[in-house]
Amino acid sequence: MDKYFLFNLLLYKFFFMKIAHLFPLTNLTSDQALL
């Protein structure tokens, strides 16, 4: 894996966690996505 991919993955995780925080119903999906 290159740095560019890892950087995008971190941004995606951060963004997804923000969305999951705004919508508690997506907490289960966020746990699966972060694995």
Coordinates of N, CA and C in Angstrom, one line a residue, residues 10-29:
L10 N -7.5 7.3 5.7 CA -7.7 8.0 6.9 C -8.7 9.1 6.8
L11 N -8.7 9.8 5.6 CA -9.7 10.8 5.4 C -11.1 10.2 5.3
Y12 N -11.2 9.0 4.7 CA -12.5 8.4 4.6 C -13.0 7.9 6.0
K13 N -12.1 7.4 6.8 CA -12.5 7.0 8.1 C -13.0 8.2 8.9
F14 N -12.2 9.3 8.9 CA -12.6 10.5 9.6 C -14.0 11.0 9.2
F15 N -14.2 11.1 7.9 CA -15.4 11.6 7.3 C -16.6 10.6 7.7
F16 N -16.3 9.3 7.6 CA -17.4 8.4 7.9 C -17.8 8.4 9.4
M17 N -16.8 8.6 10.3 CA -17.0 8.7 11.7 C -17.8 10.0 12.0
K18 N -17.5 11.1 11.3 CA -18.3 12.3 11.5 C -19.8 12.1 11.1
I19 N -20.0 11.4 10.0 CA -21.3 11.1 9.5 C -22.0 10.2 10.5
A20 N -21.3 9.2 11.0 CA -21.9 8.2 12.0 C -22.3 8.9 13.3
H21 N -21.5 10.0 13.6 CA -21.8 10.7 14.8 C -23.1 11.5 14.7
L22 N -23.3 12.0 13.5 CA -24.5 12.8 13.2 C -25.7 11.9 13.1
F23 N -25.5 10.7 12.6 CA -26.6 9.8 12.5 C -26.3 8.5 13.3
P24 N -26.7 8.4 14.5 CA -26.5 7.3 15.4 C -26.9 6.0 14.8
L25 N -27.9 6.0 13.9 CA -28.4 4.7 13.4 C -27.3 4.0 12.5
T26 N -26.3 4.8 12.1 CA -25.3 4.2 11.2 C -24.1 3.7 12.0
N27 N -24.2 3.7 13.4 CA -23.1 3.3 14.2 C -22.7 1.8 13.9
L28 N -23.7 0.9 13.7 CA -23.4 -0.5 13.5 C -22.6 -0.6 12.2
T29 N -23.0 0.1 11.2 CA -22.3 0.1 9.9 C -20.9 0.7 10.0

